[in-house]
PDB file of N, CA and C in Angstrom:
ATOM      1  N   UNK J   1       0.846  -1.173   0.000  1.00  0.00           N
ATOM      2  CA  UNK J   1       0.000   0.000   0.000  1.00  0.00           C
ATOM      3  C   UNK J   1       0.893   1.237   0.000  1.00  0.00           C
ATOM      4  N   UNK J   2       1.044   2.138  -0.680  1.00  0.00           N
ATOM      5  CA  UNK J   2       1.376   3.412  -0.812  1.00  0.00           C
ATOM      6  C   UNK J   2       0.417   4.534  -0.569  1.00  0.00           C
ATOM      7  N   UNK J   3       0.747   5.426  -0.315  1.00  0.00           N
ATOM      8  CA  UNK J   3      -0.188   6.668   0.343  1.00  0.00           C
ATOM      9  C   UNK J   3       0.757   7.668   0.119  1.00  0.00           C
ATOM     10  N   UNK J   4      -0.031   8.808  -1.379  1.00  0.00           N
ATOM     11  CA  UNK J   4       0.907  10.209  -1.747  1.00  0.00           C
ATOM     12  C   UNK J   4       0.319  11.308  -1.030  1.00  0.00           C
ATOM     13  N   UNK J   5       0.150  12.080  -0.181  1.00  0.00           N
ATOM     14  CA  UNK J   5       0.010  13.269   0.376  1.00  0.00           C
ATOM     15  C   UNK J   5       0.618  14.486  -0.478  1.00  0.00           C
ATOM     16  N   UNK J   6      -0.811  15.325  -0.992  1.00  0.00           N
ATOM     17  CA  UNK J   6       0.216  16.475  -1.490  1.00  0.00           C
ATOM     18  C   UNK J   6      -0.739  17.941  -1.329  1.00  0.00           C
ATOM     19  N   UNK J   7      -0.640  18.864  -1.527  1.00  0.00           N
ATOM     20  CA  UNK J   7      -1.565  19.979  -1.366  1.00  0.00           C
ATOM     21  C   UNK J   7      -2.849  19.570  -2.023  1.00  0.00           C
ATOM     22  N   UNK J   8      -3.770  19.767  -1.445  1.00  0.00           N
ATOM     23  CA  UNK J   8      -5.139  19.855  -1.810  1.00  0.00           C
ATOM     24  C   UNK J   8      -5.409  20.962  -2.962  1.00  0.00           C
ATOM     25  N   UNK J   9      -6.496  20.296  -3.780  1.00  0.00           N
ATOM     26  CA  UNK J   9      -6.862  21.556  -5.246  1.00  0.00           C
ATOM     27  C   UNK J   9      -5.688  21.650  -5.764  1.00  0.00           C
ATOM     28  N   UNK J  10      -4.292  21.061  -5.553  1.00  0.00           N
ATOM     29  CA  UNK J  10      -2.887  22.071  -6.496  1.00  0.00           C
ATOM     30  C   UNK J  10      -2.554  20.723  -7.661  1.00  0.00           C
ATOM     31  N   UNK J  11      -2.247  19.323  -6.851  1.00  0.00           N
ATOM     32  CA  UNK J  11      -1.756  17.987  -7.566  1.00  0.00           C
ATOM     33  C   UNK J  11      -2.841  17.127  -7.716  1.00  0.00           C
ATOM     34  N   UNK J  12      -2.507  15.967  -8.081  1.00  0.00           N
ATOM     35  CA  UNK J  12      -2.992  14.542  -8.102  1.00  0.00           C
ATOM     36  C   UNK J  12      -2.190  13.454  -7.885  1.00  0.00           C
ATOM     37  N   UNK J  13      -2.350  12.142  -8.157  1.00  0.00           N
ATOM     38  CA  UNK J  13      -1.586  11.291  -8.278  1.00  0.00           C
ATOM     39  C   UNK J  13      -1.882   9.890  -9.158  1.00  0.00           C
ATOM     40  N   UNK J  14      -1.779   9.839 -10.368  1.00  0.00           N
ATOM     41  CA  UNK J  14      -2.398   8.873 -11.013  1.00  0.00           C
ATOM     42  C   UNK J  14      -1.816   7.635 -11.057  1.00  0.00           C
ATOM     43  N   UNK J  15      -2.138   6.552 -11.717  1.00  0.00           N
ATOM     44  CA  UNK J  15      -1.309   5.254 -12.064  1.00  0.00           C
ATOM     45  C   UNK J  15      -1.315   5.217 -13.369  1.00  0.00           C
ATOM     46  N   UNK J  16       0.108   4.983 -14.034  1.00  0.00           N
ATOM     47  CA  UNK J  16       0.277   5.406 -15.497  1.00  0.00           C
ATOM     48  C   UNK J  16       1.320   4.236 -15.560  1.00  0.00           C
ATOM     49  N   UNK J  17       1.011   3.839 -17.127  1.00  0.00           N
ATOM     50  CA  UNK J  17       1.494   3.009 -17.608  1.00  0.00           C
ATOM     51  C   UNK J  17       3.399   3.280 -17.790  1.00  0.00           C
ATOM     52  N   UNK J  18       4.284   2.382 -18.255  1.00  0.00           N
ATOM     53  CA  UNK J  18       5.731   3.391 -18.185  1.00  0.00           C
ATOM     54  C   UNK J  18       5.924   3.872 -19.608  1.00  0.00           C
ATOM     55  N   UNK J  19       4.828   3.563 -20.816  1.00  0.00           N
ATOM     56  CA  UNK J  19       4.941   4.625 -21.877  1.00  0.00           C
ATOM     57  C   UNK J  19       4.387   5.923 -21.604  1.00  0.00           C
ATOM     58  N   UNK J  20       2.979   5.967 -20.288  1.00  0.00           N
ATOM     59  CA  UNK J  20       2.745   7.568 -19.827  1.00  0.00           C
ATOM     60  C   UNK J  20       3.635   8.085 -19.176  1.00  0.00           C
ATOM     61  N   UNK J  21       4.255   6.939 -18.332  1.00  0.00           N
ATOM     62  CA  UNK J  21       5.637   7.731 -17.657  1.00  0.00           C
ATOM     63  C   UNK J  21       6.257   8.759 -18.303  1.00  0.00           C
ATOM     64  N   UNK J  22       7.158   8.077 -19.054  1.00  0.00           N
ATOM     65  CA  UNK J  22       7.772   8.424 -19.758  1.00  0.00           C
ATOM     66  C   UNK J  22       7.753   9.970 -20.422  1.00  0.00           C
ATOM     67  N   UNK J  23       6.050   9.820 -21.284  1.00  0.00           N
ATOM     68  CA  UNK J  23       5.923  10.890 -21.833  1.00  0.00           C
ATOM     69  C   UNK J  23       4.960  12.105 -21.299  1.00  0.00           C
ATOM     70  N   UNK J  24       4.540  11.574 -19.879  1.00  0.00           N
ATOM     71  CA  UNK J  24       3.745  12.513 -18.828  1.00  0.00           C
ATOM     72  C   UNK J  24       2.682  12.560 -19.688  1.00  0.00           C
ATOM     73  N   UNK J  25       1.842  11.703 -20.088  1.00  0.00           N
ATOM     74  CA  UNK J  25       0.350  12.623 -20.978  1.00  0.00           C
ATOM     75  C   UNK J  25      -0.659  10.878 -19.684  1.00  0.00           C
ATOM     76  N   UNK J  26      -1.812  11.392 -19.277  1.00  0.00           N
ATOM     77  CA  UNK J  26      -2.669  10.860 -19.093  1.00  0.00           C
ATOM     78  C   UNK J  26      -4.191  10.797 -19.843  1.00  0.00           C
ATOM     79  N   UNK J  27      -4.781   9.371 -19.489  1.00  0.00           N
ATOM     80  CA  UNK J  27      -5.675   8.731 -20.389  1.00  0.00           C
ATOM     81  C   UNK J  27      -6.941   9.577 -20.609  1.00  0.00           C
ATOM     82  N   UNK J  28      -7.370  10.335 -19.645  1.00  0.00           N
ATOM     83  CA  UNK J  28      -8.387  11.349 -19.242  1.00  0.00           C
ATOM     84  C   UNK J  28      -8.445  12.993 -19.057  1.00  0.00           C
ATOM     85  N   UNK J  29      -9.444  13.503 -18.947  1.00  0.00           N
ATOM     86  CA  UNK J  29      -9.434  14.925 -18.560  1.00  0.00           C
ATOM     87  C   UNK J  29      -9.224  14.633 -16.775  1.00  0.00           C
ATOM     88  N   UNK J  30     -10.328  13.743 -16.768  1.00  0.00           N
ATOM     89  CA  UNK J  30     -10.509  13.259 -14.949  1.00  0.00           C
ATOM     90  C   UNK J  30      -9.049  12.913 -14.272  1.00  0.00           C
ATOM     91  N   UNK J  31      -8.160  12.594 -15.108  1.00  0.00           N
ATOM     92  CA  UNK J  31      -7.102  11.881 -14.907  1.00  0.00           C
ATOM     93  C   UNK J  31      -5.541  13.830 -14.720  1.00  0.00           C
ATOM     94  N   UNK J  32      -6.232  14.862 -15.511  1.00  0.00           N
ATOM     95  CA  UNK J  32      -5.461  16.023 -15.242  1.00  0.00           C
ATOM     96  C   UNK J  32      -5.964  16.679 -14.206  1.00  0.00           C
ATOM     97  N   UNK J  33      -6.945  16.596 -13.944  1.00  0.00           N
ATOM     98  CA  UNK J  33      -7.961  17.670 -12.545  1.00  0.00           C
ATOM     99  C   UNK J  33      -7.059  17.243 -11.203  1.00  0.00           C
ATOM    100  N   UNK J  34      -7.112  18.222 -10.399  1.00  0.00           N
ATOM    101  CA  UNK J  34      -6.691  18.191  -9.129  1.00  0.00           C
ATOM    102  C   UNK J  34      -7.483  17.658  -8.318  1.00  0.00           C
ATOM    103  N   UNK J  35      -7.258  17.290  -7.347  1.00  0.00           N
ATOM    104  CA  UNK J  35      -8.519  16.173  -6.262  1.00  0.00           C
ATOM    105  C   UNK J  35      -8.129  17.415  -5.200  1.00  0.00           C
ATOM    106  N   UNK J  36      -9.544  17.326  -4.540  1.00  0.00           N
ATOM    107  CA  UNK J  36      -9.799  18.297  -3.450  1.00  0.00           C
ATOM    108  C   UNK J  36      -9.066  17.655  -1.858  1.00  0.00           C
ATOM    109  N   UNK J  37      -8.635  16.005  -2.418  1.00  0.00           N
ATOM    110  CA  UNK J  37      -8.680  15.612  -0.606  1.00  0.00           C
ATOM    111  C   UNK J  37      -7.064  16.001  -0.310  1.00  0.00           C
ATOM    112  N   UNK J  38      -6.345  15.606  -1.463  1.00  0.00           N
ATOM    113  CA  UNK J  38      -4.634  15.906  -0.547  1.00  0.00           C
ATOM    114  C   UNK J  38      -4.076  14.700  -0.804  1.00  0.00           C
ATOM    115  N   UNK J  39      -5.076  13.245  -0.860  1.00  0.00           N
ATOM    116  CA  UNK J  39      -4.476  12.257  -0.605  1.00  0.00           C
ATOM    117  C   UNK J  39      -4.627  11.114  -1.507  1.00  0.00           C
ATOM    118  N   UNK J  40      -3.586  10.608  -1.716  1.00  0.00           N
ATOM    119  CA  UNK J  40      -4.210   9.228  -2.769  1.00  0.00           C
ATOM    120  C   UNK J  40      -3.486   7.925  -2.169  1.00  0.00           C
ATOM    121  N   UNK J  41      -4.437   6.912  -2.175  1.00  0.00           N
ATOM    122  CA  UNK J  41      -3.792   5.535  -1.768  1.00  0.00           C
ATOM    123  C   UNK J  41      -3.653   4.470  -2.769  1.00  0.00           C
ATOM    124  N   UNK J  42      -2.842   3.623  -3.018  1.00  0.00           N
ATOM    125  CA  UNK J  42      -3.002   2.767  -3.845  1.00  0.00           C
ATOM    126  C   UNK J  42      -2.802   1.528  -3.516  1.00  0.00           C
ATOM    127  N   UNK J  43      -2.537   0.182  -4.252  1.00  0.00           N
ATOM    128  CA  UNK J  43      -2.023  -1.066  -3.713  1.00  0.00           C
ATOM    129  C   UNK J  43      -1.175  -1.534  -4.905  1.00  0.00           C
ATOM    130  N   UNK J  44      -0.364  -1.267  -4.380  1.00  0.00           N
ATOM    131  CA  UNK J  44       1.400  -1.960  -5.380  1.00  0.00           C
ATOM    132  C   UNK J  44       0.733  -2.743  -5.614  1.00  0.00           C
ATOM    133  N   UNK J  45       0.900  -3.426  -6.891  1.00  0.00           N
ATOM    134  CA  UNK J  45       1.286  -4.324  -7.757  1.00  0.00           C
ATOM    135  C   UNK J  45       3.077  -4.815  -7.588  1.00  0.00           C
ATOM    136  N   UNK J  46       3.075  -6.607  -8.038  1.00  0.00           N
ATOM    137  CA  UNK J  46       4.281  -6.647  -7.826  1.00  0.00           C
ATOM    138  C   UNK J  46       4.806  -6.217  -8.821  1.00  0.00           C
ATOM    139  N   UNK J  47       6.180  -5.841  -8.622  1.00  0.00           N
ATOM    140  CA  UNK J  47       7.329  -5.556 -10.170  1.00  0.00           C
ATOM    141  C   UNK J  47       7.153  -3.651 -10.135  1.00  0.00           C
ATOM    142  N   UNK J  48       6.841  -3.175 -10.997  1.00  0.00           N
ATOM    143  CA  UNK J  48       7.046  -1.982 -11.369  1.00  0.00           C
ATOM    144  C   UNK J  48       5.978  -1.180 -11.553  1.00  0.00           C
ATOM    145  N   UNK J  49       5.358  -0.348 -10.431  1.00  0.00           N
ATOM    146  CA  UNK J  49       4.450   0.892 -10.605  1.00  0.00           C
ATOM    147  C   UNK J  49       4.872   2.532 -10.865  1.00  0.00           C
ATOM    148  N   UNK J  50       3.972   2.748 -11.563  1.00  0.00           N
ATOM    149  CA  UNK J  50       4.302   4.556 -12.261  1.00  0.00           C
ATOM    150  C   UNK J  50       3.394   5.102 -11.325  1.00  0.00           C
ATOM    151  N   UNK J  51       3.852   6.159 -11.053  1.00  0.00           N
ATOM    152  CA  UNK J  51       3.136   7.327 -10.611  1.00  0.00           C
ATOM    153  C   UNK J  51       3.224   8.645 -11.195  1.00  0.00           C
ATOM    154  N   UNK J  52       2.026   9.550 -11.754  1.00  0.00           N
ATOM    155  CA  UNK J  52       2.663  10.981 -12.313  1.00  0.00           C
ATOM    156  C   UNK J  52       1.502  11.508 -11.619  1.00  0.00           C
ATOM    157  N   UNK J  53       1.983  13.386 -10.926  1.00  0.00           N
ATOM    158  CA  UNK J  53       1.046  13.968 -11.201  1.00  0.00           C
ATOM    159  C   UNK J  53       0.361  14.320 -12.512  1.00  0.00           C
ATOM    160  N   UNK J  54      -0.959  14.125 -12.542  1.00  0.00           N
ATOM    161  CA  UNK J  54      -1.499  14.342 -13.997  1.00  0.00           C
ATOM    162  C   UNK J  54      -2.044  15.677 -14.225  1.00  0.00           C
ATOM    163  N   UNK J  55      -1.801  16.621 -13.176  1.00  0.00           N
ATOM    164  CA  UNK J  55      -1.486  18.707 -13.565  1.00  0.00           C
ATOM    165  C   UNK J  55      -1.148  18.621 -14.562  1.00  0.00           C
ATOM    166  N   UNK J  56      -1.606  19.266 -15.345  1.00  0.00           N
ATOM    167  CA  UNK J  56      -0.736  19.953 -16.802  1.00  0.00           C
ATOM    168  C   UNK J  56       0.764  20.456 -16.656  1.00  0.00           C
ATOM    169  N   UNK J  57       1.443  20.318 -17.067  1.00  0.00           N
ATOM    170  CA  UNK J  57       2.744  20.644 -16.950  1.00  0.00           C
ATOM    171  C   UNK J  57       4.026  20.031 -15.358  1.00  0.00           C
ATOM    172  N   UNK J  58       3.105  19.042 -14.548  1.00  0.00           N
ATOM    173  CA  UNK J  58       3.423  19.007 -13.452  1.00  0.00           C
ATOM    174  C   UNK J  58       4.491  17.949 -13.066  1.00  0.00           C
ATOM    175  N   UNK J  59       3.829  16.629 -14.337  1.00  0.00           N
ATOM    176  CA  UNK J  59       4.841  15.647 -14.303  1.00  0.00           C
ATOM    177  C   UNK J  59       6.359  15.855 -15.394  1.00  0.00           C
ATOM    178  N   UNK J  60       5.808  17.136 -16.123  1.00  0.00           N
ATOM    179  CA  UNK J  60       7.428  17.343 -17.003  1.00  0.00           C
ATOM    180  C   UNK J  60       8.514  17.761 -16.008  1.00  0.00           C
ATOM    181  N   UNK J  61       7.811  19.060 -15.161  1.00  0.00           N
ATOM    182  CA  UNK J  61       8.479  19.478 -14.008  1.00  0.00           C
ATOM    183  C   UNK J  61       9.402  18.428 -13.031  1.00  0.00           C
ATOM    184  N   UNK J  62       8.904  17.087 -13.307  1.00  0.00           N
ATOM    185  CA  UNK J  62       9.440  16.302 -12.189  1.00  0.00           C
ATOM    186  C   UNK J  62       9.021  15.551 -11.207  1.00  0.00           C
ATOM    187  N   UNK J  63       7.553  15.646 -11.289  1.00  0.00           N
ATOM    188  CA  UNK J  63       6.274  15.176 -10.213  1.00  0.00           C
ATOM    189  C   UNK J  63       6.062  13.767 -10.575  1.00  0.00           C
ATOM    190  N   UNK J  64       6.943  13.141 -11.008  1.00  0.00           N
ATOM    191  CA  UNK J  64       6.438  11.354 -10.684  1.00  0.00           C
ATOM    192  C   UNK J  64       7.586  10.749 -10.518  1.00  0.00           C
ATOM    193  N   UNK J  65       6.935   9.320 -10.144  1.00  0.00           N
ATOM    194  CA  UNK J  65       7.712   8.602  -9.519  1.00  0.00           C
ATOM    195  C   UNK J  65       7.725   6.997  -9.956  1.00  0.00           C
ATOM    196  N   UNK J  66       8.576   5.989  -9.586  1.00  0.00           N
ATOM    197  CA  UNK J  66       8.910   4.583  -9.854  1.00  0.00           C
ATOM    198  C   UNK J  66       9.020   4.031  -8.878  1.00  0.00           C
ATOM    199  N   UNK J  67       7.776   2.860  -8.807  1.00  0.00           N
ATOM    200  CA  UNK J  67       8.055   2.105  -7.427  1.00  0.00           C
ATOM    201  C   UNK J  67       8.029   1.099  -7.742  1.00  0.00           C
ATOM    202  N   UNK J  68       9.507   0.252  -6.995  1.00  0.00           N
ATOM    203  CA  UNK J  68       9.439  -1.127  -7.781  1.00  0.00           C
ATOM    204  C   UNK J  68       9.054  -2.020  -5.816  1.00  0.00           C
ATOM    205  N   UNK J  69       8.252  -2.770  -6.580  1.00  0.00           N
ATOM    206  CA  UNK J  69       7.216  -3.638  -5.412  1.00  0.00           C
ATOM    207  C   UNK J  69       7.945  -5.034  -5.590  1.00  0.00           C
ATOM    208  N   UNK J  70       8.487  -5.939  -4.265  1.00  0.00           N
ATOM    209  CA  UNK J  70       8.793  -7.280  -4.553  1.00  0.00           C
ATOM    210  C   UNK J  70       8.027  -7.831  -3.606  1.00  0.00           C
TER     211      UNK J  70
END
Protein backbone atom coordinates (compact mmCIF):
# COMPACT_ATOMS: atom_id res chain seq x y z
CA UNK A 1 0.00 0.00 0.00
CA UNK A 2 1.38 3.41 -0.81
CA UNK A 3 -0.19 6.67 0.34
CA UNK A 4 0.91 10.21 -1.75
CA UNK A 5 0.01 13.27 0.38
CA UNK A 6 0.22 16.47 -1.49
CA UNK A 7 -1.57 19.98 -1.37
CA UNK A 8 -5.14 19.85 -1.81
CA UNK A 9 -6.86 21.56 -5.25
CA UNK A 10 -2.89 22.07 -6.50
CA UNK A 11 -1.76 17.99 -7.57
CA UNK A 12 -2.99 14.54 -8.10
CA UNK A 13 -1.59 11.29 -8.28
CA UNK A 14 -2.40 8.87 -11.01
CA UNK A 15 -1.31 5.25 -12.06
CA UNK A 16 0.28 5.41 -15.50
CA UNK A 17 1.49 3.01 -17.61
CA UNK A 18 5.73 3.39 -18.19
CA UNK A 19 4.94 4.63 -21.88
CA UNK A 20 2.75 7.57 -19.83
CA UNK A 21 5.64 7.73 -17.66
CA UNK A 22 7.77 8.42 -19.76
CA UNK A 23 5.92 10.89 -21.83
CA UNK A 24 3.74 12.51 -18.83
CA UNK A 25 0.35 12.62 -20.98
CA UNK A 26 -2.67 10.86 -19.09
CA UNK A 27 -5.68 8.73 -20.39
CA UNK A 28 -8.39 11.35 -19.24
CA UNK A 29 -9.43 14.92 -18.56
CA UNK A 30 -10.51 13.26 -14.95
CA UNK A 31 -7.10 11.88 -14.91
CA UNK A 32 -5.46 16.02 -15.24
CA UNK A 33 -7.96 17.67 -12.55
CA UNK A 34 -6.69 18.19 -9.13
CA UNK A 35 -8.52 16.17 -6.26
CA UNK A 36 -9.80 18.30 -3.45
CA UNK A 37 -8.68 15.61 -0.61
CA UNK A 38 -4.63 15.91 -0.55
CA UNK A 39 -4.48 12.26 -0.60
CA UNK A 40 -4.21 9.23 -2.77
CA UNK A 41 -3.79 5.54 -1.77
CA UNK A 42 -3.00 2.77 -3.85
CA UNK A 43 -2.02 -1.07 -3.71
CA UNK A 44 1.40 -1.96 -5.38
CA UNK A 45 1.29 -4.32 -7.76
CA UNK A 46 4.28 -6.65 -7.83
CA UNK A 47 7.33 -5.56 -10.17
CA UNK A 48 7.05 -1.98 -11.37
CA UNK A 49 4.45 0.89 -10.61
CA UNK A 50 4.30 4.56 -12.26
CA UNK A 51 3.14 7.33 -10.61
CA UNK A 52 2.66 10.98 -12.31
CA UNK A 53 1.05 13.97 -11.20
CA UNK A 54 -1.50 14.34 -14.00
CA UNK A 55 -1.49 18.71 -13.56
CA UNK A 56 -0.74 19.95 -16.80
CA UNK A 57 2.74 20.64 -16.95
CA UNK A 58 3.42 19.01 -13.45
CA UNK A 59 4.84 15.65 -14.30
CA UNK A 60 7.43 17.34 -17.00
CA UNK A 61 8.48 19.48 -14.01
CA UNK A 62 9.44 16.30 -12.19
CA UNK A 63 6.27 15.18 -10.21
CA UNK A 64 6.44 11.35 -10.68
CA UNK A 65 7.71 8.60 -9.52
CA UNK A 66 8.91 4.58 -9.85
CA UNK A 67 8.06 2.11 -7.43
CA UNK A 68 9.44 -1.13 -7.78
CA UNK A 69 7.22 -3.64 -5.41
CA UNK A 70 8.79 -7.28 -4.55
Amino acid sequence: NTVFNYQAGVHNAVVVSASEYRSCKVRSAADAAATASGTARFDLKKGVNYFICGVPGHCAAGMKIRVVAN
